[in-house]
Amino acid sequence: MRLKYAVSPAFEALGIRNSVVAEMYDLSVVPTRNDLVLEKEASAARILEISEEDIASDSVLESYRSLVRSIGRSPKRFPPAAEKLLRQVRRTGHYPTINAAVDAYNLVVARTGLALGVHDLDQLDHRITFRTSAGGEEFTPVGGDKPKLIQSGDYVYADEQRVLAWLDSSDSDDVKVSTSTKNLVVVIQ
């Protein structure tokens, strides 16, 4: 299935003019790979050497924080996904192990600081729209146990049924990548 994509004028008005999307087909998502385990260990060691000041002053992360502030939201409550991951690795000393696709994605997020969304393409409707929310939409983040309510003006991207990613901070649990995923879509903002 090939998806269609649209960007709303309100989304563009936030200054988000470019998103990169890649659809990948006929995949075999395995639980883990030895090469990823080694790369995660090496990356975690590098992350443990950086300071909190380095994270706080990172220009890529600051651009995401600035965008969150521009809509009246707190970057402490809605930190960039990369910042959350870096802090998690610093707190635990290691990356989480989910599956090979998500583990590889996490390495890219930590290395670049970019917001990447990865979703099971077969769980999506035919169109993804980058837009701001009218408010009142429910969203369950990956690993969340109950839905959160999205406020009016929050930036999201969504298919026709649900929000897929919220404030470059969280992806939807409804369409997360698992070992049963055969096709996926990667979104970089």
PDB file of C-alpha atoms in Angstrom:
ATOM      1  CA  MET A   1       0.000   0.000   0.000  1.00  0.00           C
ATOM      2  CA  ARG A   2       1.374   3.387  -0.931  1.00  0.00           C
ATOM      3  CA  LEU A   3       0.349   6.216   1.348  1.00  0.00           C
ATOM      4  CA  LYS A   4      -0.590   9.748   0.377  1.00  0.00           C
ATOM      5  CA  TYR A   5       0.716  12.707   2.345  1.00  0.00           C
ATOM      6  CA  ALA A   6      -0.581  16.206   2.992  1.00  0.00           C
ATOM      7  CA  VAL A   7       0.637  19.215   4.957  1.00  0.00           C
ATOM      8  CA  SER A   8      -1.864  21.702   6.348  1.00  0.00           C
ATOM      9  CA  PRO A   9      -1.253  25.467   6.119  1.00  0.00           C
ATOM     10  CA  ALA A  10      -1.380  25.699   9.944  1.00  0.00           C
ATOM     11  CA  PHE A  11       1.423  23.123  10.167  1.00  0.00           C
ATOM     12  CA  GLU A  12       3.507  25.045   7.644  1.00  0.00           C
ATOM     13  CA  ALA A  13       2.857  28.259   9.589  1.00  0.00           C
ATOM     14  CA  LEU A  14       4.761  26.726  12.516  1.00  0.00           C
ATOM     15  CA  GLY A  15       7.833  26.780  10.297  1.00  0.00           C
ATOM     16  CA  ILE A  16       7.870  23.041   9.643  1.00  0.00           C
ATOM     17  CA  ARG A  17       8.303  23.087   5.922  1.00  0.00           C
ATOM     18  CA  ASN A  18      10.014  19.771   5.293  1.00  0.00           C
ATOM     19  CA  SER A  19       9.386  16.248   6.420  1.00  0.00           C
ATOM     20  CA  VAL A  20      11.016  13.186   4.936  1.00  0.00           C
ATOM     21  CA  VAL A  21       9.013  10.001   4.615  1.00  0.00           C
ATOM     22  CA  ALA A  22      10.210   6.539   3.622  1.00  0.00           C
ATOM     23  CA  GLU A  23       8.006   3.516   3.123  1.00  0.00           C
ATOM     24  CA  MET A  24       9.685   0.129   3.500  1.00  0.00           C
ATOM     25  CA  TYR A  25       8.144  -3.124   2.322  1.00  0.00           C
ATOM     26  CA  ASP A  26       8.564  -6.890   2.783  1.00  0.00           C
ATOM     27  CA  LEU A  27      10.590  -6.641   5.968  1.00  0.00           C
ATOM     28  CA  SER A  28      11.382  -9.262   8.549  1.00  0.00           C
ATOM     29  CA  VAL A  29      11.611  -7.543  11.922  1.00  0.00           C
ATOM     30  CA  VAL A  30      13.631  -9.799  14.209  1.00  0.00           C
ATOM     31  CA  PRO A  31      13.759  -9.535  18.006  1.00  0.00           C
ATOM     32  CA  THR A  32      17.423  -8.499  18.062  1.00  0.00           C
ATOM     33  CA  ARG A  33      20.736  -8.713  16.222  1.00  0.00           C
ATOM     34  CA  ASN A  34      24.209  -9.154  17.683  1.00  0.00           C
ATOM     35  CA  ASP A  35      25.607  -6.218  15.709  1.00  0.00           C
ATOM     36  CA  LEU A  36      22.871  -3.956  17.122  1.00  0.00           C
ATOM     37  CA  VAL A  37      23.583  -5.140  20.652  1.00  0.00           C
ATOM     38  CA  LEU A  38      27.248  -4.166  20.232  1.00  0.00           C
ATOM     39  CA  GLU A  39      26.381  -0.807  18.639  1.00  0.00           C
ATOM     40  CA  LYS A  40      23.883  -0.043  21.425  1.00  0.00           C
ATOM     41  CA  GLU A  41      26.531  -0.798  24.062  1.00  0.00           C
ATOM     42  CA  ALA A  42      29.086   1.466  22.351  1.00  0.00           C
ATOM     43  CA  SER A  43      26.524   4.240  21.874  1.00  0.00           C
ATOM     44  CA  ALA A  44      25.367   3.996  25.499  1.00  0.00           C
ATOM     45  CA  ALA A  45      28.980   4.379  26.639  1.00  0.00           C
ATOM     46  CA  ARG A  46      29.294   7.573  24.537  1.00  0.00           C
ATOM     47  CA  ILE A  47      26.018   8.929  25.907  1.00  0.00           C
ATOM     48  CA  LEU A  48      27.185   8.333  29.489  1.00  0.00           C
ATOM     49  CA  GLU A  49      30.181  10.575  28.755  1.00  0.00           C
ATOM     50  CA  ILE A  50      28.125  13.594  27.683  1.00  0.00           C
ATOM     51  CA  SER A  51      26.946  16.069  30.271  1.00  0.00           C
ATOM     52  CA  GLU A  52      23.507  17.346  31.084  1.00  0.00           C
ATOM     53  CA  GLU A  53      24.754  20.731  29.856  1.00  0.00           C
ATOM     54  CA  ASP A  54      25.581  19.166  26.476  1.00  0.00           C
ATOM     55  CA  ILE A  55      22.019  17.869  26.189  1.00  0.00           C
ATOM     56  CA  ALA A  56      20.530  21.168  27.356  1.00  0.00           C
ATOM     57  CA  SER A  57      22.572  23.201  24.860  1.00  0.00           C
ATOM     58  CA  ASP A  58      22.291  20.895  21.837  1.00  0.00           C
ATOM     59  CA  SER A  59      21.111  23.066  18.915  1.00  0.00           C
ATOM     60  CA  VAL A  60      18.989  20.353  17.289  1.00  0.00           C
ATOM     61  CA  LEU A  61      17.178  19.544  20.534  1.00  0.00           C
ATOM     62  CA  GLU A  62      16.767  23.243  21.251  1.00  0.00           C
ATOM     63  CA  SER A  63      15.040  23.738  17.896  1.00  0.00           C
ATOM     64  CA  TYR A  64      12.418  21.163  18.922  1.00  0.00           C
ATOM     65  CA  ARG A  65      12.074  22.751  22.374  1.00  0.00           C
ATOM     66  CA  SER A  66      11.618  26.153  20.741  1.00  0.00           C
ATOM     67  CA  LEU A  67       8.851  24.796  18.514  1.00  0.00           C
ATOM     68  CA  VAL A  68       7.034  23.362  21.552  1.00  0.00           C
ATOM     69  CA  ARG A  69       7.370  26.716  23.356  1.00  0.00           C
ATOM     70  CA  SER A  70       6.037  28.539  20.277  1.00  0.00           C
ATOM     71  CA  ILE A  71       2.646  26.859  20.717  1.00  0.00           C
ATOM     72  CA  GLY A  72       2.532  27.618  24.441  1.00  0.00           C
ATOM     73  CA  ARG A  73       3.560  24.167  25.644  1.00  0.00           C
ATOM     74  CA  SER A  74       6.341  23.232  28.047  1.00  0.00           C
ATOM     75  CA  PRO A  75       9.404  21.432  26.670  1.00  0.00           C
ATOM     76  CA  LYS A  76       9.874  19.980  30.161  1.00  0.00           C
ATOM     77  CA  ARG A  77       6.502  18.267  29.855  1.00  0.00           C
ATOM     78  CA  PHE A  78       6.961  17.528  26.137  1.00  0.00           C
ATOM     79  CA  PRO A  79      10.703  17.087  25.582  1.00  0.00           C
ATOM     80  CA  PRO A  80      11.983  16.067  22.162  1.00  0.00           C
ATOM     81  CA  ALA A  81      11.978  12.292  21.663  1.00  0.00           C
ATOM     82  CA  ALA A  82      15.768  12.263  21.308  1.00  0.00           C
ATOM     83  CA  GLU A  83      16.189  14.093  24.597  1.00  0.00           C
ATOM     84  CA  LYS A  84      13.921  11.603  26.374  1.00  0.00           C
ATOM     85  CA  LEU A  85      15.937   8.725  24.916  1.00  0.00           C
ATOM     86  CA  LEU A  86      19.292  10.272  25.871  1.00  0.00           C
ATOM     87  CA  ARG A  87      18.108  10.852  29.434  1.00  0.00           C
ATOM     88  CA  GLN A  88      16.732   7.310  29.653  1.00  0.00           C
ATOM     89  CA  VAL A  89      20.079   5.845  28.554  1.00  0.00           C
ATOM     90  CA  ARG A  90      21.915   8.115  31.017  1.00  0.00           C
ATOM     91  CA  ARG A  91      19.558   7.040  33.827  1.00  0.00           C
ATOM     92  CA  THR A  92      19.649   3.279  33.115  1.00  0.00           C
ATOM     93  CA  GLY A  93      23.087   2.925  31.517  1.00  0.00           C
ATOM     94  CA  HIS A  94      21.704   1.142  28.473  1.00  0.00           C
ATOM     95  CA  TYR A  95      19.222   1.337  25.614  1.00  0.00           C
ATOM     96  CA  PRO A  96      15.909  -0.459  25.880  1.00  0.00           C
ATOM     97  CA  THR A  97      15.644  -3.610  23.766  1.00  0.00           C
ATOM     98  CA  ILE A  98      12.414  -3.643  21.748  1.00  0.00           C
ATOM     99  CA  ASN A  99      13.152  -5.285  18.400  1.00  0.00           C
ATOM    100  CA  ALA A 100      15.806  -4.837  15.723  1.00  0.00           C
ATOM    101  CA  ALA A 101      13.859  -2.160  13.809  1.00  0.00           C
ATOM    102  CA  VAL A 102      13.096  -0.033  16.868  1.00  0.00           C
ATOM    103  CA  ASP A 103      16.570  -0.548  18.307  1.00  0.00           C
ATOM    104  CA  ALA A 104      18.159   0.664  15.046  1.00  0.00           C
ATOM    105  CA  TYR A 105      15.742   3.618  14.983  1.00  0.00           C
ATOM    106  CA  ASN A 106      16.730   4.525  18.555  1.00  0.00           C
ATOM    107  CA  LEU A 107      20.409   4.556  17.600  1.00  0.00           C
ATOM    108  CA  VAL A 108      19.674   7.010  14.773  1.00  0.00           C
ATOM    109  CA  VAL A 109      17.557   9.216  17.055  1.00  0.00           C
ATOM    110  CA  ALA A 110      20.278   9.343  19.713  1.00  0.00           C
ATOM    111  CA  ARG A 111      23.025  10.031  17.169  1.00  0.00           C
ATOM    112  CA  THR A 112      21.216  12.771  15.224  1.00  0.00           C
ATOM    113  CA  GLY A 113      18.794  14.296  17.733  1.00  0.00           C
ATOM    114  CA  LEU A 114      16.111  14.225  15.036  1.00  0.00           C
ATOM    115  CA  ALA A 115      12.468  13.334  15.588  1.00  0.00           C
ATOM    116  CA  LEU A 116      11.765  10.075  13.792  1.00  0.00           C
ATOM    117  CA  GLY A 117       8.431   8.327  13.788  1.00  0.00           C
ATOM    118  CA  VAL A 118       8.296   4.681  12.783  1.00  0.00           C
ATOM    119  CA  HIS A 119       4.910   3.051  12.286  1.00  0.00           C
ATOM    120  CA  ASP A 120       3.492  -0.259  11.108  1.00  0.00           C
ATOM    121  CA  LEU A 121       2.314   0.760   7.655  1.00  0.00           C
ATOM    122  CA  ASP A 122      -0.287  -2.022   7.442  1.00  0.00           C
ATOM    123  CA  GLN A 123      -2.093  -0.521  10.453  1.00  0.00           C
ATOM    124  CA  LEU A 124      -2.490   2.882   8.775  1.00  0.00           C
ATOM    125  CA  ASP A 125      -5.153   4.361   6.558  1.00  0.00           C
ATOM    126  CA  HIS A 126      -4.211   5.621   3.102  1.00  0.00           C
ATOM    127  CA  ARG A 127      -3.336   9.206   3.984  1.00  0.00           C
ATOM    128  CA  ILE A 128      -1.075  10.887   6.545  1.00  0.00           C
ATOM    129  CA  THR A 129      -1.677  14.563   7.209  1.00  0.00           C
ATOM    130  CA  PHE A 130       0.768  16.840   9.019  1.00  0.00           C
ATOM    131  CA  ARG A 131      -1.461  19.309  10.863  1.00  0.00           C
ATOM    132  CA  THR A 132      -2.359  21.037  14.084  1.00  0.00           C
ATOM    133  CA  SER A 133      -5.027  19.505  16.261  1.00  0.00           C
ATOM    134  CA  ALA A 134      -8.439  21.038  16.797  1.00  0.00           C
ATOM    135  CA  GLY A 135      -8.177  19.609  20.329  1.00  0.00           C
ATOM    136  CA  GLY A 136      -9.919  16.777  22.099  1.00  0.00           C
ATOM    137  CA  GLU A 137      -8.212  13.988  20.155  1.00  0.00           C
ATOM    138  CA  GLU A 138      -7.053  11.002  22.195  1.00  0.00           C
ATOM    139  CA  PHE A 139      -3.523   9.666  21.905  1.00  0.00           C
ATOM    140  CA  THR A 140      -1.893   6.701  23.623  1.00  0.00           C
ATOM    141  CA  PRO A 141       1.903   6.969  23.465  1.00  0.00           C
ATOM    142  CA  VAL A 142       4.071   3.891  22.958  1.00  0.00           C
ATOM    143  CA  GLY A 143       4.184   2.086  26.285  1.00  0.00           C
ATOM    144  CA  GLY A 144       1.301   4.159  27.651  1.00  0.00           C
ATOM    145  CA  ASP A 145      -1.564   2.523  29.470  1.00  0.00           C
ATOM    146  CA  LYS A 146      -4.230   5.144  28.883  1.00  0.00           C
ATOM    147  CA  PRO A 147      -4.981   7.826  26.305  1.00  0.00           C
ATOM    148  CA  LYS A 148      -3.955  11.443  26.737  1.00  0.00           C
ATOM    149  CA  LEU A 149      -6.003  14.348  25.434  1.00  0.00           C
ATOM    150  CA  ILE A 150      -4.396  16.544  22.772  1.00  0.00           C
ATOM    151  CA  GLN A 151      -4.903  20.295  23.078  1.00  0.00           C
ATOM    152  CA  SER A 152      -5.968  22.633  20.317  1.00  0.00           C
ATOM    153  CA  GLY A 153      -2.973  23.913  18.355  1.00  0.00           C
ATOM    154  CA  ASP A 154      -0.680  20.997  19.192  1.00  0.00           C
ATOM    155  CA  TYR A 155       1.154  19.797  16.094  1.00  0.00           C
ATOM    156  CA  VAL A 156       0.660  16.193  15.074  1.00  0.00           C
ATOM    157  CA  TYR A 157       0.604  13.939  12.114  1.00  0.00           C
ATOM    158  CA  ALA A 158      -2.303  11.571  11.729  1.00  0.00           C
ATOM    159  CA  ASP A 159      -3.990   9.154   9.416  1.00  0.00           C
ATOM    160  CA  GLU A 160      -7.750   9.333   8.941  1.00  0.00           C
ATOM    161  CA  GLN A 161      -8.428   7.410  12.167  1.00  0.00           C
ATOM    162  CA  ARG A 162      -5.899   8.521  14.766  1.00  0.00           C
ATOM    163  CA  VAL A 163      -2.935  10.667  15.699  1.00  0.00           C
ATOM    164  CA  LEU A 164       0.332   8.871  14.894  1.00  0.00           C
ATOM    165  CA  ALA A 165       2.799  11.290  16.515  1.00  0.00           C
ATOM    166  CA  TRP A 166       2.359  14.191  18.927  1.00  0.00           C
ATOM    167  CA  LEU A 167       4.668  17.203  19.382  1.00  0.00           C
ATOM    168  CA  ASP A 168       7.717  15.318  18.035  1.00  0.00           C
ATOM    169  CA  SER A 169       7.731  13.741  21.488  1.00  0.00           C
ATOM    170  CA  SER A 170       5.749  10.504  21.254  1.00  0.00           C
ATOM    171  CA  ASP A 171       4.550   7.952  18.716  1.00  0.00           C
ATOM    172  CA  SER A 172       1.242   6.116  18.936  1.00  0.00           C
ATOM    173  CA  ASP A 173       1.087   2.743  20.658  1.00  0.00           C
ATOM    174  CA  ASP A 174      -1.699   1.752  18.240  1.00  0.00           C
ATOM    175  CA  VAL A 175       0.639   1.512  15.246  1.00  0.00           C
ATOM    176  CA  LYS A 176       3.990   0.662  16.824  1.00  0.00           C
ATOM    177  CA  VAL A 177       6.462  -1.579  15.048  1.00  0.00           C
ATOM    178  CA  SER A 178       6.646  -5.170  16.292  1.00  0.00           C
ATOM    179  CA  THR A 179       8.156  -8.452  15.129  1.00  0.00           C
ATOM    180  CA  SER A 180       4.949  -9.050  13.173  1.00  0.00           C
ATOM    181  CA  THR A 181       5.432  -5.822  11.162  1.00  0.00           C
ATOM    182  CA  LYS A 182       6.047  -6.519   7.476  1.00  0.00           C
ATOM    183  CA  ASN A 183       5.843  -2.966   6.099  1.00  0.00           C
ATOM    184  CA  LEU A 184       6.672   0.273   7.844  1.00  0.00           C
ATOM    185  CA  VAL A 185       6.811   3.998   7.320  1.00  0.00           C
ATOM    186  CA  VAL A 186       9.530   6.254   8.726  1.00  0.00           C
ATOM    187  CA  VAL A 187       8.827   9.968   9.197  1.00  0.00           C
ATOM    188  CA  ILE A 188      11.622  12.454   9.877  1.00  0.00           C
ATOM    189  CA  GLN A 189      10.739  16.016  10.876  1.00  0.00           C
TER     190      GLN A 189
END
